[in-house]
Coordinates of C-alpha atoms and ligand atoms in Angstrom, one line a residue:
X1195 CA 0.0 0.0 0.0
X1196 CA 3.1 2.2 0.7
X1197 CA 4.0 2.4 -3.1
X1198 CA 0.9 3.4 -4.1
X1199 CA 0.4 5.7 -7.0
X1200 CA -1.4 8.3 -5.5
X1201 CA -1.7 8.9 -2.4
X1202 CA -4.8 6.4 -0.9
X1203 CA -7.2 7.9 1.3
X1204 CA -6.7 8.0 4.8
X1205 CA -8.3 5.5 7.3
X1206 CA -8.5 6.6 11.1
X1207 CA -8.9 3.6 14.0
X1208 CA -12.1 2.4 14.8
X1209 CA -13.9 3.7 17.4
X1210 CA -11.9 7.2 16.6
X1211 CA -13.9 10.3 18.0
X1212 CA -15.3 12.9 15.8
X1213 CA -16.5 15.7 17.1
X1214 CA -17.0 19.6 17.5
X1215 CA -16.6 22.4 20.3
X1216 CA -18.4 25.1 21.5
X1217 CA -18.0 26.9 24.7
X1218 CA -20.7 28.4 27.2
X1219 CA -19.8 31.8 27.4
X1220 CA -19.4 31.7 23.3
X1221 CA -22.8 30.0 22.3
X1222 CA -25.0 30.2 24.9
X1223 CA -26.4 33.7 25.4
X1224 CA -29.4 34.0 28.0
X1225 CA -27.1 35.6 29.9
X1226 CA -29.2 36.5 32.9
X1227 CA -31.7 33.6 32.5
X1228 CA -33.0 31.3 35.0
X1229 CA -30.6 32.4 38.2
X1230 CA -27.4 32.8 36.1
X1231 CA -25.5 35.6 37.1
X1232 CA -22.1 37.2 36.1
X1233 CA -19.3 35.6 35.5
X1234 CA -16.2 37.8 34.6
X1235 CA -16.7 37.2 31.1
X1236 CA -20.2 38.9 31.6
X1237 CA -18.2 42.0 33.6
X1238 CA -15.0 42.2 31.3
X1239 CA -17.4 42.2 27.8
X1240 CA -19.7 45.3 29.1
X1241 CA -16.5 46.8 30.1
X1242 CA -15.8 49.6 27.2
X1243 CA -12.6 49.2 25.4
X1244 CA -11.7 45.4 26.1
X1245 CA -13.7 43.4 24.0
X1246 CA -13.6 44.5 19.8
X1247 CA -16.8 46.6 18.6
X1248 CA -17.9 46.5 22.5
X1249 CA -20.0 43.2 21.6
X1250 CA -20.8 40.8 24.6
X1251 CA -22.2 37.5 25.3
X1252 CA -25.5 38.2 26.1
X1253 CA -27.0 36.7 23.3
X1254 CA -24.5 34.8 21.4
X1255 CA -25.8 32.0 19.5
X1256 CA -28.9 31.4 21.8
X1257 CA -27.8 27.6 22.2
X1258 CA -29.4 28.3 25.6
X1259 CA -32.9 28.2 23.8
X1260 CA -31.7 26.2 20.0
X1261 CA -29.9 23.8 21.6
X1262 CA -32.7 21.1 20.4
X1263 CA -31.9 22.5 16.8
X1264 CA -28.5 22.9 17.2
X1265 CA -28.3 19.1 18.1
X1266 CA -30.4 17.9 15.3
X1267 CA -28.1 20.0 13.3
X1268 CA -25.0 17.4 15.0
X1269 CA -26.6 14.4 14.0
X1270 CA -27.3 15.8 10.5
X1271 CA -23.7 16.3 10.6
X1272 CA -22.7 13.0 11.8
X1273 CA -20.9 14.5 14.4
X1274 CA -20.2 11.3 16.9
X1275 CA -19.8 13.8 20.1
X1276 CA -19.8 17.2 21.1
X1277 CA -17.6 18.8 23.4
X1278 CA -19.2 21.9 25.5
X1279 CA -18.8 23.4 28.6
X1280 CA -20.9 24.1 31.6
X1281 CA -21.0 27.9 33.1
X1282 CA -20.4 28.0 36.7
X1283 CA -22.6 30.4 37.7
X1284 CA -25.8 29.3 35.5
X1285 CA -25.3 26.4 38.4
X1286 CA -23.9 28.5 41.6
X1287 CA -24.7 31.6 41.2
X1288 CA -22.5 33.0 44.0
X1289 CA -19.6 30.5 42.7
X1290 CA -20.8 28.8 46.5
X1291 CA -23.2 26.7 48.0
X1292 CA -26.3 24.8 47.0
X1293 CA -26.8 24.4 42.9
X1294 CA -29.8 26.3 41.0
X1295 CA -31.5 23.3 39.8
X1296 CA -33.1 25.1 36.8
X1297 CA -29.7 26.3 35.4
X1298 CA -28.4 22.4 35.9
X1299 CA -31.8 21.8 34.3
X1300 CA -30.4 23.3 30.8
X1301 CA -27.7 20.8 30.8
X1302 CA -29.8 17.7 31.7
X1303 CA -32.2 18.9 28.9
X1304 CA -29.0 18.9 26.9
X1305 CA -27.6 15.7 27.7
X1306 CA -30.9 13.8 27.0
X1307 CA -31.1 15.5 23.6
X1308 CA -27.7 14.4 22.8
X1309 CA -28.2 11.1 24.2
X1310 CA -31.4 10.8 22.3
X1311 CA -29.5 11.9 19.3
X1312 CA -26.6 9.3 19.6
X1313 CA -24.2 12.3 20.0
X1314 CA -21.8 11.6 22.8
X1315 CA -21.4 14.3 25.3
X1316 CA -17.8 15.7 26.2
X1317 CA -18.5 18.0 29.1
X1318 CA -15.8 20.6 30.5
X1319 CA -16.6 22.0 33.9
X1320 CA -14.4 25.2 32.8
X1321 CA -14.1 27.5 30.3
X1322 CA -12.7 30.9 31.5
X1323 CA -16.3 32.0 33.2
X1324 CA -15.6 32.2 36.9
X1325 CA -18.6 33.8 38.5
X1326 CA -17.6 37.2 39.1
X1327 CA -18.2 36.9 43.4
X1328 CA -15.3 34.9 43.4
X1329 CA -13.5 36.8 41.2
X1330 CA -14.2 39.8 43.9
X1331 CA -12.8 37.4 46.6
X1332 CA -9.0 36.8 44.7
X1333 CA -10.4 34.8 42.5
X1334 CA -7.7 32.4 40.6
X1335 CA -5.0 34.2 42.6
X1336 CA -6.5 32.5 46.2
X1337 CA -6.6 28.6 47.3
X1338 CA -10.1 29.1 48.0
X1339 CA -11.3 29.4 44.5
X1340 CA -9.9 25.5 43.9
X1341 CA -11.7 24.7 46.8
X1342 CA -15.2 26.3 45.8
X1343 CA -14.1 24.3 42.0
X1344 CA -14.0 21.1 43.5
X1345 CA -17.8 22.0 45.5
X1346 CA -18.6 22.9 42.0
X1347 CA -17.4 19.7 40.2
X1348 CA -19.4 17.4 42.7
X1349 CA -22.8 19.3 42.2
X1350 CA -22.2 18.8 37.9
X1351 CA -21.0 15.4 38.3
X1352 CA -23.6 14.5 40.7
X1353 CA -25.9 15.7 38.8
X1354 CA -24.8 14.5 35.0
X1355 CA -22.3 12.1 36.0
X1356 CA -23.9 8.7 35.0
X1357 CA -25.2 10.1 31.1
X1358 CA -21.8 12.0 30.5
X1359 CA -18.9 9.8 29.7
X1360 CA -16.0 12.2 29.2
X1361 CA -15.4 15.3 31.5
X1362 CA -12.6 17.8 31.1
X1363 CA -11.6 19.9 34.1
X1364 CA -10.2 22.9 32.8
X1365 CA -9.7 24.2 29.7
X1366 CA -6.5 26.2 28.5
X1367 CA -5.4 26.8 32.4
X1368 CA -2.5 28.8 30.6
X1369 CA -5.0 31.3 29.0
X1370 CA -7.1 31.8 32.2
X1371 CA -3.8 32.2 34.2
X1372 CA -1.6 34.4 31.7
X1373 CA -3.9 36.3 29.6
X1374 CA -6.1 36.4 32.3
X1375 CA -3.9 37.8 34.6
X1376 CA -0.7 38.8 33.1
X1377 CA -1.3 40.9 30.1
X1378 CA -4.7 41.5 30.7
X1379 CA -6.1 40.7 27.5
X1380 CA -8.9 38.3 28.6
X1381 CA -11.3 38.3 31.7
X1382 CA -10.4 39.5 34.5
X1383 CA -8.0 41.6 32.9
X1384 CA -5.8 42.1 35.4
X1385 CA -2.0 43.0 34.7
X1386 CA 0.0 41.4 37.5
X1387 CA 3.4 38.6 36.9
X1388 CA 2.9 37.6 40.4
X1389 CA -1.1 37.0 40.0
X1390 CA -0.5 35.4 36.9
X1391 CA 1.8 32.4 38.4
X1392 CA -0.1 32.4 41.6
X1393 CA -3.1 31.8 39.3
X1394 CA -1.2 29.0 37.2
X1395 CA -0.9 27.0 40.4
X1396 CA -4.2 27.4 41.3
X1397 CA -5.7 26.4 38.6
X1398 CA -3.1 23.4 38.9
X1399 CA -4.8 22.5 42.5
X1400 CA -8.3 23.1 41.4
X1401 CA -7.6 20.5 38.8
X1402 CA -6.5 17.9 40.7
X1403 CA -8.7 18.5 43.8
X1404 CA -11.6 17.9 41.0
X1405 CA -9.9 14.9 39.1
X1406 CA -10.2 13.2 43.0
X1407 CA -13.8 14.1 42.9
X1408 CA -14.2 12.8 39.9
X1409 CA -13.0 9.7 40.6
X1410 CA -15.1 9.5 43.6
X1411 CA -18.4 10.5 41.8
X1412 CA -18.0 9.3 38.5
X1413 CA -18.8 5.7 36.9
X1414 CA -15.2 3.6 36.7
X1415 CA -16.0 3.8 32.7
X1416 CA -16.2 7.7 32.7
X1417 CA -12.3 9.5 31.5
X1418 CA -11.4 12.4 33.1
X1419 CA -9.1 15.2 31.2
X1420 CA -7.9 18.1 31.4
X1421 CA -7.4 20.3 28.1
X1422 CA -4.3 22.5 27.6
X1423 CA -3.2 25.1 25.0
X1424 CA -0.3 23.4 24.1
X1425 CA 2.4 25.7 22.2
X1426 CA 4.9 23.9 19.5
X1427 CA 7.6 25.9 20.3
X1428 CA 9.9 26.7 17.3
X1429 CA 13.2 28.9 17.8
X1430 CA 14.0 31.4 15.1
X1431 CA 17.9 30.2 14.7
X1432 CA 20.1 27.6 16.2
X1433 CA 21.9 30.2 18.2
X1434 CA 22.3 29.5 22.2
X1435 CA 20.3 32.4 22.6
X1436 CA 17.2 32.0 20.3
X1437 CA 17.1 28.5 21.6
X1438 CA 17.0 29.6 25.2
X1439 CA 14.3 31.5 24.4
X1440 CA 12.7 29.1 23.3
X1441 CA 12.9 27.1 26.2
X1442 CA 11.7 29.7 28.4
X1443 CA 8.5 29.9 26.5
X1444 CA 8.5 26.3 26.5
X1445 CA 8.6 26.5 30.8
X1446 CA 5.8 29.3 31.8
X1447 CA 3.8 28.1 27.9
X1448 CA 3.9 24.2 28.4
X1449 CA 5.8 22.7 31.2
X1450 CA 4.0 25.1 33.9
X1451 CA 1.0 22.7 33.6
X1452 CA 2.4 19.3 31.7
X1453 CA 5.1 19.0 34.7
X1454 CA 3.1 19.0 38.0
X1455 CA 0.1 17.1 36.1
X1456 CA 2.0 14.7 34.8
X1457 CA 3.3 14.0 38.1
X1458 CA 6.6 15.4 37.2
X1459 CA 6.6 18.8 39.1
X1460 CA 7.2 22.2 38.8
X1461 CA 10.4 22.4 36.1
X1462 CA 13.2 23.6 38.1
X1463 CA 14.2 26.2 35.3
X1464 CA 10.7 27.8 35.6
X1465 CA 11.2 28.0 39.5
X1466 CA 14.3 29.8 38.2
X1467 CA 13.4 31.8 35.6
X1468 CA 10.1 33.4 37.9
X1469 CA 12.0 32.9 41.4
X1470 CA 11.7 36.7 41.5
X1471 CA 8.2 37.3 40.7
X1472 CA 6.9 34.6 43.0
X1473 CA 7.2 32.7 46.6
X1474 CA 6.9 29.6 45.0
X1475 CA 7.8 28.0 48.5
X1476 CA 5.0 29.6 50.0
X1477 CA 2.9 29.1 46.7
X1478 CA 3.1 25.3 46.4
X1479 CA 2.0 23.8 49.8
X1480 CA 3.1 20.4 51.2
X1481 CA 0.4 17.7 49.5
X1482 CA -0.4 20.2 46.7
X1483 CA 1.8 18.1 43.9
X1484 CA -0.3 15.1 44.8
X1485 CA -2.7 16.4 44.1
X1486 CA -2.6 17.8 40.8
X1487 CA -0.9 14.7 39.6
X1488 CA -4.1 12.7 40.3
X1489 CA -4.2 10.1 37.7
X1490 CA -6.2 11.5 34.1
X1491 CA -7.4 8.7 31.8
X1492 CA -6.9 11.6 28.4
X1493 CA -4.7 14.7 27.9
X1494 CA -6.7 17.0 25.7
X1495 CA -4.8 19.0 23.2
X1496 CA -6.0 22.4 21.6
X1497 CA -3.8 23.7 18.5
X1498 CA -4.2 26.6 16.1
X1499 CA -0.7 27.6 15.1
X1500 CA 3.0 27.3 16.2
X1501 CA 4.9 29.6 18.5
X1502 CA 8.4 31.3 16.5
X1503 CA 10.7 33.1 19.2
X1504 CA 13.9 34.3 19.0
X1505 CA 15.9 36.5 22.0
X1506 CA 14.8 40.0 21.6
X1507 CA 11.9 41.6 22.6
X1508 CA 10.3 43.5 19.6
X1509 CA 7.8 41.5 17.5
X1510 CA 7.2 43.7 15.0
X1511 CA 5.5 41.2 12.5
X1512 CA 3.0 39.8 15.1
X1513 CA -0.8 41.2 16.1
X1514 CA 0.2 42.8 19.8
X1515 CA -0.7 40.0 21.7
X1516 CA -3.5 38.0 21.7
X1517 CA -7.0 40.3 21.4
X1518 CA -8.6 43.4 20.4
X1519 CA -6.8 45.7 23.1
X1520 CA -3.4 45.3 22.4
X1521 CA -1.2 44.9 25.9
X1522 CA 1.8 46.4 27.1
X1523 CA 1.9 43.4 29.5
X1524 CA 3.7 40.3 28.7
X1525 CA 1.5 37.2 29.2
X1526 CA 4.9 35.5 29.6
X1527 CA 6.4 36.3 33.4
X1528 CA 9.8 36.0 34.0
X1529 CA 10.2 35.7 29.8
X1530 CA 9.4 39.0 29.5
X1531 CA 12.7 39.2 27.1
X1532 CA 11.5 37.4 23.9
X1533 CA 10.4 38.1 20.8
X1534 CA 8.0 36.7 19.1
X1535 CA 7.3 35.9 14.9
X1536 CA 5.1 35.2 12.2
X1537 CA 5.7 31.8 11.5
X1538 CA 5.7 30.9 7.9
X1539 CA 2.9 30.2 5.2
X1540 CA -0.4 31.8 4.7
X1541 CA -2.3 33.2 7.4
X1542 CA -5.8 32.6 8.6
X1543 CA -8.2 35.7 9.5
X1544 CA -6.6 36.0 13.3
X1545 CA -3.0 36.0 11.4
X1546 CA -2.3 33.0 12.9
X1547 CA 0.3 31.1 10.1
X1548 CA -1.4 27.6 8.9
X1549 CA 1.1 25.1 9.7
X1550 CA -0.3 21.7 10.4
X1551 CA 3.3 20.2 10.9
X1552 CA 3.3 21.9 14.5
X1553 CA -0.1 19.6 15.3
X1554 CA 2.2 16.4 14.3
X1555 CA 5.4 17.6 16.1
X1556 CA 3.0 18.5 19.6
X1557 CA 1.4 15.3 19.4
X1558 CA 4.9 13.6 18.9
X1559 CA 6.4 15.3 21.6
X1560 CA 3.7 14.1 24.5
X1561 CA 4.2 10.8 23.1
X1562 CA 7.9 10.9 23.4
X1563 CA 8.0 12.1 26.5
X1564 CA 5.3 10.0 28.0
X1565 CA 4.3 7.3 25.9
X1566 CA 1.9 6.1 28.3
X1567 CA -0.6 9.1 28.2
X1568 CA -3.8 9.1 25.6
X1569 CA -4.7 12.1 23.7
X1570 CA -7.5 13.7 22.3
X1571 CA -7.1 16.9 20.0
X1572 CA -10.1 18.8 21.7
X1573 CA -9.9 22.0 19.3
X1574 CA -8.5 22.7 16.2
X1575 CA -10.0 24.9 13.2
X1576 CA -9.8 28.3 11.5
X1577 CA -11.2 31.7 10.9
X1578 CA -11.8 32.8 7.8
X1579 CA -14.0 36.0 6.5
X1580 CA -17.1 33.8 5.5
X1581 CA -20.0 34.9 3.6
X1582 CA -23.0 33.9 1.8
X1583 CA -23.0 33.3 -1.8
X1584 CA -25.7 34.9 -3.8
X1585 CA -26.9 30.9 -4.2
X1586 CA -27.1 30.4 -0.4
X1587 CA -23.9 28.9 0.1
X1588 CA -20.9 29.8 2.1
X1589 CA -18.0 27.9 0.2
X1590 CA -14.6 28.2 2.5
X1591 CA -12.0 26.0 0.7
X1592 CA -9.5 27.5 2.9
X1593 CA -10.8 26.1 6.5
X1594 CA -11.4 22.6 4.0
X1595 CA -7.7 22.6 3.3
X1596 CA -6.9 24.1 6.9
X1597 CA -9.1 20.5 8.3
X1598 CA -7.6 18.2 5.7
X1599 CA -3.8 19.4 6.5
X1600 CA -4.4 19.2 10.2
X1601 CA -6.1 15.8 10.2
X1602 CA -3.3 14.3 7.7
X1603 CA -0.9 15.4 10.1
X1604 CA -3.2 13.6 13.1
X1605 CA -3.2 10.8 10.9
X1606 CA 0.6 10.8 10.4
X1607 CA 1.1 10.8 14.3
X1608 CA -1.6 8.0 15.1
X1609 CA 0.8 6.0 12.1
X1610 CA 4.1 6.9 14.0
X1611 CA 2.5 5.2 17.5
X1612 CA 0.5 8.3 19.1
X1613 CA -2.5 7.7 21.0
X1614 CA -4.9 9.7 19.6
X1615 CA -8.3 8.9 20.6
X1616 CA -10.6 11.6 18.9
X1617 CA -10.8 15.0 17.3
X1618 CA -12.4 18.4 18.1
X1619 CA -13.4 20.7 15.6
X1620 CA -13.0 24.2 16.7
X1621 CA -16.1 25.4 16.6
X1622 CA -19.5 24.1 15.7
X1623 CA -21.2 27.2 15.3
X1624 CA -19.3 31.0 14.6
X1625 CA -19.4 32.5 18.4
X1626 CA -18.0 34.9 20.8
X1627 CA -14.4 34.8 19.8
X1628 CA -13.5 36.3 23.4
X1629 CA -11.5 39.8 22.6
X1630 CA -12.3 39.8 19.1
X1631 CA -16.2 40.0 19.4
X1632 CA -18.4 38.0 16.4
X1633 CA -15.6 39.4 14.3
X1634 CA -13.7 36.0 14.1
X1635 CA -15.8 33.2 12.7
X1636 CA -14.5 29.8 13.3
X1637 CA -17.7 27.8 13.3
X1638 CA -18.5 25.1 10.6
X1639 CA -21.5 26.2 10.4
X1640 CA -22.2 29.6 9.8
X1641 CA -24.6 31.9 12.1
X1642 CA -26.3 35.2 11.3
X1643 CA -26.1 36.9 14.3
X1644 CA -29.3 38.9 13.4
X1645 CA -31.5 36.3 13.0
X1646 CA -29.7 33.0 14.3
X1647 CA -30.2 31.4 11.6
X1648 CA -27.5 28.5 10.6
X1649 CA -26.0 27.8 8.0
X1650 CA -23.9 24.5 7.0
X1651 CA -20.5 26.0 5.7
X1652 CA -19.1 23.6 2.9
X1653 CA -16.9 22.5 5.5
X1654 CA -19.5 21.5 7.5
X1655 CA -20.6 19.3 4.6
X1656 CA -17.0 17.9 4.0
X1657 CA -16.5 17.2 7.9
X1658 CA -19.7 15.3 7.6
X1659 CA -18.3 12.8 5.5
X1660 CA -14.8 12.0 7.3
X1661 CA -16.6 12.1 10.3
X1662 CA -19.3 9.1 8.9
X1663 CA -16.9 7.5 6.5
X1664 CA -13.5 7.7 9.2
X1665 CA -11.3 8.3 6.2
X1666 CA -9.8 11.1 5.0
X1667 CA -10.4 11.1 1.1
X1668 CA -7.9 12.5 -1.5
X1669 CA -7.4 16.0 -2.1
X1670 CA -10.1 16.8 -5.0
X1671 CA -6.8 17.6 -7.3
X1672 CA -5.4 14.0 -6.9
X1673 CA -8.6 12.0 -6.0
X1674 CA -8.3 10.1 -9.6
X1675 CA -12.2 10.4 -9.8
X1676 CA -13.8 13.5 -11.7
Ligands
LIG312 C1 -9.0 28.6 22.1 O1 -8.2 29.5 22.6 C2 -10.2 28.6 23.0 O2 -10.3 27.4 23.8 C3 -11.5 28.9 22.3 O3 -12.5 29.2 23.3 C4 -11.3 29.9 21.3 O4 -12.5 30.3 20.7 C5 -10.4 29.3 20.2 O5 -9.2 28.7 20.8 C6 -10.0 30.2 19.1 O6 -9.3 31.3 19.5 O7 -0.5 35.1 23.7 O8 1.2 35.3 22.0 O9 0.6 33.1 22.8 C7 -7.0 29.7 21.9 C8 -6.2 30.7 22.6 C9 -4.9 31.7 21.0 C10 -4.0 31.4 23.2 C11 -3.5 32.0 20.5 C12 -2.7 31.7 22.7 C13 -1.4 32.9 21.0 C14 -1.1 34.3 21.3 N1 -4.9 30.9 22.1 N2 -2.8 32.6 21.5 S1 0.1 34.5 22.6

């Protein structure tokens, strides 16, 4: 089969997960509906100046009230699972205390219509919507906020645990921690190195204080995960200092999370590299490593793009940052001295380079390192500037070739021994794309955000297909078939 003509198409494992994402904050809307109440997503968005054209999540993609649509639309696409996440204070309002049964209610309802639908739910307790009264307490920068997480994860897990077989803890810890926290460009927007790391191990604890709840709660067959925004970092030259830089971004980007969870620590050149930002003595209390490195049954993996550094500290040929309101704070602390660049190859609508070779080379690496641990690629997709045809039709070859690259290169890992369960597209419907408003559209299916309507991107259609066949066909040039 290796010395085939042209290339044959490409099969993935049975049993291989195909799926799509969404996220509360992004999709749901019905912001202040049935006993939700703010989370600082809610405060940060109706805060002028940091989110682009000063949209917010109020109304989103109303998945709050088209979810039954929304799943139909799933099963018409074949999807086998869908990955969404629940928003903390739709269930505890105060981030405290007894659950609001009619915001777990939206959930169950849900869960039954995906279960009805033979679409698996992939629930993640997490995604970046703390509720904002424990955001006014210290939020991620105090050990009571993992403490309140794990109350949190019992009441969800109590409540869903026996329908939902996968559940993700956190997702992107780095985002919520650095971005959050250190440059400010997502909620709560605050500006402070010391936060920032204090926040990393936080969210660290509040992991592994809910992985042991988990466990507790859950079903043996149920996997727990957690899902990180892994960065392929690349140096710009071979020189000891590019490649130094490189590592740095490598400790506070990667290792900062993959070391304690992994059960491998803190790296000892991060505890270096940020001894003068943060106690870390005082930070990490006796116990706390056991705890985070709980056992996890899947590593979830989000890629977009790869990370180009070099030693410096202009990057002149980068967006500032990531978001709308460009920073003057480094979501890197104690790497505040690197540059960063534009990585080669076209660019998709958030200037992020297409390079699907940085998918294969991350998924590589976690195998290398520990061969032991299964993955699951829990986002990956593209914005493009979609829009309708005058026929009704949104064609977007681009995000076809952006899918096709990226799962070849999935492909290419799972044939090189990876162990690559399933696969997330990044997003299911366009959304709030945090800092950039409904200005980024990285759904496969398309949403007019004046009437809601969806539409089925030709992506959507395409993804339809692997997903039912669980092949990868030909490119259309070199399919042999006209
Ligand atoms: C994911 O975030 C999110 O999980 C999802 O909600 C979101 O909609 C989706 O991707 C698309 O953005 O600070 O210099 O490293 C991805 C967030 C974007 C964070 C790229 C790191 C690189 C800029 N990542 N960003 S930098």
């Amino acid at each position: 089969a290796e010395a085939a003509a042209s290339p044959a198409a490409l099969r993935f494992p049975p049993g291989f997960v195909w799926g799509a994402a969404t996220a509360a904050y992004q999709v749901e809307g019905a912001a202040a509906e049935d006993g939700r109440t703010p989370s600082i997503w809610d405060t940060f968005s109706h805060t002028p100046g940091r989110v682009l054209n000063g949209d917010t999540g109020d109304i989103a993609a109303d998945h709050y009230h088209r979810y039954r649509d929304d799943v139909a639309l799933m099963r018409d696409l074949n999807l086998g699972a869908y990955r969404f996440s629940i928003s903390w204070s739709r269930v505890q309002p105060t981030g405290r205390g007894p659950a609001v049964q009619r915001g777990l209610d939206f959930y169950r309802r849900l869960v039954d219509e995906l279960l009805d639908k033979g679409v698996t739910p992939v629930a993640t307790l997490y995604h970046w919507d703390l509720p904002q009264e424990l955001e006014d307490a210290g939020g991620w920068t105090v050990r009571e906020t993992p403490e309140r997480f794990a109350e949190y994860a019992e009441i969800v897990t109590r409540a869903l645990g026996d329908r939902v077989p996968y559940w993700t803890t956190l997702n992107e810890p780095w985002c919520s921690a650095f971005l959050g926290y250190g440059s400010g460009v997502h909620a709560p927007g605050r500006t402070e190195p010391e936060s920032a790391l204090r926040a990393a191990h936080h969210l660290n604890l509040a992991h592994g204080r809910a992985i042991g709840v988990l466990r507790s709660v859950l079903p043996a067959t149920a996997r727990t995960s957690i899902t990180l925004n892994l960065h392929q970092v690349r140096a710009h030259s071979r020189s000891d200092a590019d490649l130094d830089a490189a590592r740095r971004i490598d400790a506070v980007g990667n290792r900062v999370f993959l070391g304690p969870i992994l059960g491998d620590g803190y790296p000892e050149d991060l505890l270096a590299d940020t001894g003068h930002l943060v106690d870390w003595d005082a930070l990490v209390r006796p116990g706390d490593l056991e705890e985070i490195s709980r056992p996890i049954d899947l590593l979830g993996i989000n890629y977009y793009t790869p990370t180009l550094v070099s030693d410096g500290r202009e990057s002149p040929d980068l967006p500032r940052e990531d978001g709308h309101g460009a920073s003057d704070h480094s979501p890197w602390p104690g790497s505040e001295h690197v540059a960063f660049h534009l990585s080669p190859g076209e660019t998709t609508a958030m200037r992020w380079a297409v390079d699907a070779t940085g998918l294969y080379d991350l998924l590589m690496r976690v195998h290398r390192e520990h061969p032991d641990v299964a993955m699951m690629v829990t986002e990956n997709g593209a914005a493009y500037d979609d829009y309708i045809s005058p026929e009704g039709t949104i064609n977007d070859p681009r995000r076809i070739a952006y899918l096709r690259g990226h799962l070849s290169a999935v492909h290419r890992a799972l044939a090189d021994g990876a162990d690559v369960r399933g696969y997330f597209l990044w997003s299911l419907l366009d959304n709030f794309e945090w800092s950039y408003g409904y200005s980024k559209r990285f759904g496969a299916v398309y949403v007019d955000f004046g009437t809601q309507r969806r539409i089925p991107k030709q992506s959507a259609h395409w993804y339809a297909e692997v997903a039912r066949d669980n092949v990868l066909p030909d490119p259309p040039e070199e399919a042999g078939r006209s």
